[in-house]
CSV table of C-alpha atoms in Angstrom, one decimal:
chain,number,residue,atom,x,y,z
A,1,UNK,CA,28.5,22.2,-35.0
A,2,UNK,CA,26.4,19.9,-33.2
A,3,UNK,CA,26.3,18.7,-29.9
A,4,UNK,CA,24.5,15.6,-29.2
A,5,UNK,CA,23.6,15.0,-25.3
A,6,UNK,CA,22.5,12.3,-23.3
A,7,UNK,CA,18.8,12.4,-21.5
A,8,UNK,CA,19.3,13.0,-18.1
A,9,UNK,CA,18.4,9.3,-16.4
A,10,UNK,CA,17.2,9.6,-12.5
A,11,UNK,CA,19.6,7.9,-10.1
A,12,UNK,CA,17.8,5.1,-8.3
A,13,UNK,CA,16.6,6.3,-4.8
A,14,UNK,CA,17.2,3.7,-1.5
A,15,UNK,CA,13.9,2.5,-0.9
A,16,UNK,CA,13.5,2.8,2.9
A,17,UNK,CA,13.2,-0.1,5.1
A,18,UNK,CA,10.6,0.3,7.6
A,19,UNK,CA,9.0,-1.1,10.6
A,20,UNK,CA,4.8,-1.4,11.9
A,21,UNK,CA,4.4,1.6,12.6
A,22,UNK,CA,7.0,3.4,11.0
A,23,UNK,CA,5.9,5.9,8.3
A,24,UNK,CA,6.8,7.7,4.9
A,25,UNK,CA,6.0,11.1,3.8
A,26,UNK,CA,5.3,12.0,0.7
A,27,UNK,CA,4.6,15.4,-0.1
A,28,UNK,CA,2.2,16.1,3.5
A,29,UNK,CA,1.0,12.4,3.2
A,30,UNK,CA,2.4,10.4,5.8
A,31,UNK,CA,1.7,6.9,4.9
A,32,UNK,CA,2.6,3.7,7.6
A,33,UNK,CA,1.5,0.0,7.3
A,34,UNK,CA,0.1,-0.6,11.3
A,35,UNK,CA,-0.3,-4.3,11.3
A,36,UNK,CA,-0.8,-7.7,9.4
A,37,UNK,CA,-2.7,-10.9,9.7
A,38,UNK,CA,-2.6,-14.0,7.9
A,39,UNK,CA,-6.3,-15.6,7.6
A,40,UNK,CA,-8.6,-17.8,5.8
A,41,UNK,CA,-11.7,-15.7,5.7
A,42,UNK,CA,-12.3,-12.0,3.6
A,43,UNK,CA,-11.9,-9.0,5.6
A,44,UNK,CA,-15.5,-8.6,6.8
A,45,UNK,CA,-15.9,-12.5,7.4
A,46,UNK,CA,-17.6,-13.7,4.3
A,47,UNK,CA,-15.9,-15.7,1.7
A,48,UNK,CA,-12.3,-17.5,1.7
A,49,UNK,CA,-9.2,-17.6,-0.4
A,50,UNK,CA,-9.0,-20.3,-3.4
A,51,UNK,CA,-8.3,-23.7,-2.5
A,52,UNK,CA,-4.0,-24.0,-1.5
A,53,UNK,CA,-4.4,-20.4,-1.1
A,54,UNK,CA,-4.3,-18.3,1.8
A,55,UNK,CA,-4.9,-13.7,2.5
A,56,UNK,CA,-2.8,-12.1,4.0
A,57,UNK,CA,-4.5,-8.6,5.0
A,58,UNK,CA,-2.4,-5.4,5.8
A,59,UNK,CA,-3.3,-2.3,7.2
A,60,UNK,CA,-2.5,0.8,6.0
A,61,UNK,CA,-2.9,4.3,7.8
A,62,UNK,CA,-2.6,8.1,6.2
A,63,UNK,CA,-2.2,11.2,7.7
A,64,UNK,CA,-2.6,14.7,6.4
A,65,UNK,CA,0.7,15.7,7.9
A,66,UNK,CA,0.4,19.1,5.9
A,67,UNK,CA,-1.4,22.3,6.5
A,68,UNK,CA,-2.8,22.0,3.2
A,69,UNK,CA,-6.0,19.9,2.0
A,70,UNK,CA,-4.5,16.7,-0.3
A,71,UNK,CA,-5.5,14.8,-2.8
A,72,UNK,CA,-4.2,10.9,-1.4
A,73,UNK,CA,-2.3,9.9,-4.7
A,74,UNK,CA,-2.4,7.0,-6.9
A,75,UNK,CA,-0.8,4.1,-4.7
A,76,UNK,CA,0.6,0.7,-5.6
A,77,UNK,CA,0.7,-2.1,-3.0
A,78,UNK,CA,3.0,-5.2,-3.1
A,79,UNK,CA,4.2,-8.3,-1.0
A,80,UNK,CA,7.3,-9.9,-2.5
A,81,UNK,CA,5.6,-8.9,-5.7
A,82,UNK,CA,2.3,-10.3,-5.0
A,83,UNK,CA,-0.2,-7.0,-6.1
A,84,UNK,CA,-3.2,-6.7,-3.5
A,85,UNK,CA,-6.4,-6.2,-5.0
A,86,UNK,CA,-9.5,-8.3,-5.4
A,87,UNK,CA,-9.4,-10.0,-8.9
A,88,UNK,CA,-12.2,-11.3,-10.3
A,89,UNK,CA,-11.6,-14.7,-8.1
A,90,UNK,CA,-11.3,-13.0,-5.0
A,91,UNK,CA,-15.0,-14.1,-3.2
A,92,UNK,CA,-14.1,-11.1,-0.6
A,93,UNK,CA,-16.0,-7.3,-0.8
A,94,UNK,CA,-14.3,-4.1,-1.0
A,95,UNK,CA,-16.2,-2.8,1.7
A,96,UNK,CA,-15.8,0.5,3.8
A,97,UNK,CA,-12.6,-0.4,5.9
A,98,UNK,CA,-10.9,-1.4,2.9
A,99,UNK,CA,-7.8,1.3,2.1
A,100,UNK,CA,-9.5,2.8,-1.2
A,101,UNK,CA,-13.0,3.4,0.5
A,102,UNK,CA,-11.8,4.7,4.1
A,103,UNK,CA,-9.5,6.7,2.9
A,104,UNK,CA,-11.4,8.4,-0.8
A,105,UNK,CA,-14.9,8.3,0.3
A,106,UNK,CA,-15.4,11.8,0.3
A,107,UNK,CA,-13.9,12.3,-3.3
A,108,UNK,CA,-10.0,11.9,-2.5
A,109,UNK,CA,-9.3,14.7,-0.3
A,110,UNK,CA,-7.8,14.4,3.3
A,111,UNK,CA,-7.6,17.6,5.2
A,112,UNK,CA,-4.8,19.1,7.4
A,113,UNK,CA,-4.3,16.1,10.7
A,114,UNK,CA,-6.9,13.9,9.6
A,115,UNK,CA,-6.4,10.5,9.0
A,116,UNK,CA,-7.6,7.0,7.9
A,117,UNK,CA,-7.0,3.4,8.0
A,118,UNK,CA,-7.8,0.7,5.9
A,119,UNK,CA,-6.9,-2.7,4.9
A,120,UNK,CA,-5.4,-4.2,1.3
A,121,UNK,CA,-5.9,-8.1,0.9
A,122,UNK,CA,-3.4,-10.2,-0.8
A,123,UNK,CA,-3.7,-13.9,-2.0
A,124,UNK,CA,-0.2,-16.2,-1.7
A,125,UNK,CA,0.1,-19.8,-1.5
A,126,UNK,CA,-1.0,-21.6,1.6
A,127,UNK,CA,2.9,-22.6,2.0
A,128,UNK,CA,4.1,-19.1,1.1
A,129,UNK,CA,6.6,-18.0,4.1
A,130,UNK,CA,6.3,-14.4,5.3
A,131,UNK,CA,9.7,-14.4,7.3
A,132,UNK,CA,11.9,-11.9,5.4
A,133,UNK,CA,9.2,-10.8,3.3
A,134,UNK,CA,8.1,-7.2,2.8
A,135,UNK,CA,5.3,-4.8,1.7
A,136,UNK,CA,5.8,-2.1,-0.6
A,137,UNK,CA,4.1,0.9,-1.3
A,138,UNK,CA,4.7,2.5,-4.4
A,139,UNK,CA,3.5,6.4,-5.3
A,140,UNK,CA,3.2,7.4,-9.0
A,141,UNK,CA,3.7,11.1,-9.3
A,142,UNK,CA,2.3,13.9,-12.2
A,143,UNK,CA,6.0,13.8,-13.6
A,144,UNK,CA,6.6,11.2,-16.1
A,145,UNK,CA,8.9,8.0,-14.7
A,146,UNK,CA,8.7,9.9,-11.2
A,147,UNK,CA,8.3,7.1,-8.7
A,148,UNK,CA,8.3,7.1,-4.7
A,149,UNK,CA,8.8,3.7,-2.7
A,150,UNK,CA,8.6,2.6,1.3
A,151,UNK,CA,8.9,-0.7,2.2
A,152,UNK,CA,8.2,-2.2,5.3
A,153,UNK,CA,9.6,-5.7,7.0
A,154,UNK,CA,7.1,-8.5,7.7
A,155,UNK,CA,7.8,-10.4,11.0
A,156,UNK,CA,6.8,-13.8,10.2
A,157,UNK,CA,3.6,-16.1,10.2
């Protein structure tokens, strides 16, 4: 006799909808996007976005909220789908304040209460609206499919 069974397939889990300030906590990481701005210039000052283009710069904060020294994970950044990042267009630097540097400069760990802030830059159309939009963070894990998401509400231009 044989019995044939079904993979087990995760339930979705809510996304939490967050405000500035607000923060998410995965496993002793407390993550928490602080504030936006919507400019014309690269963080830093030099450089600008592509013509009918504008950045949109977002700062992120983490927190060691554990007892134990952490590795900050592999994190994913979105705005209504938009990735941040600087592409091979972007004129801007990723220079120390940006998220990746302040927050892995000294190779990735974060010890217990310590924390850092940095920004991630995205590029949307100059006529893009930000009311009702919303950042999301997304947190690959070790286990395969395993994937943690916060989102928080932008307030407008």
């Amino acid at each position: 006799l044989t019995t044939i069974t079904s993979p087990v397939t995760p339930s979705p889990t809510a996304i939490p909808l967050l405000s500035f300030g607000d923060s998410v906590q995965w496993a002793g990481l407390s993550l928490a996007i602080t504030r936006y701005e919507v400019t014309q210039t690269c963080p830093g000052g030099s450089g600008k976005p592509a013509d009918g283009a504008k950045f949109v710069i977002v700062y992120v904060q983490a927190l060691n909220a554990s007892a134990d020294v952490i590795e900050v994970p592999s994190l994913q950044f979105q705005l209504d789908g938009y990735e941040s990042g600087l592409g091979a267009g972007f004129p801007c630097r990723y220079n120390d304040q940006a998220f990746g540097n302040a927050c892995w400069q000294w190779s990735g760990k974060l010890y217990p209460e310590v924390a850092c802030e940095g920004w991630e830059l995205f590029e949307l159309p100059a006529t893009f609206p930000l009311d009702d939009s919303s950042v999301r963070i997304f947190r690959y894990t070790l286990s395969p499919g395993e994937i943690q998401a916060a989102e928080w509400l932008l307030l407008g231009d």
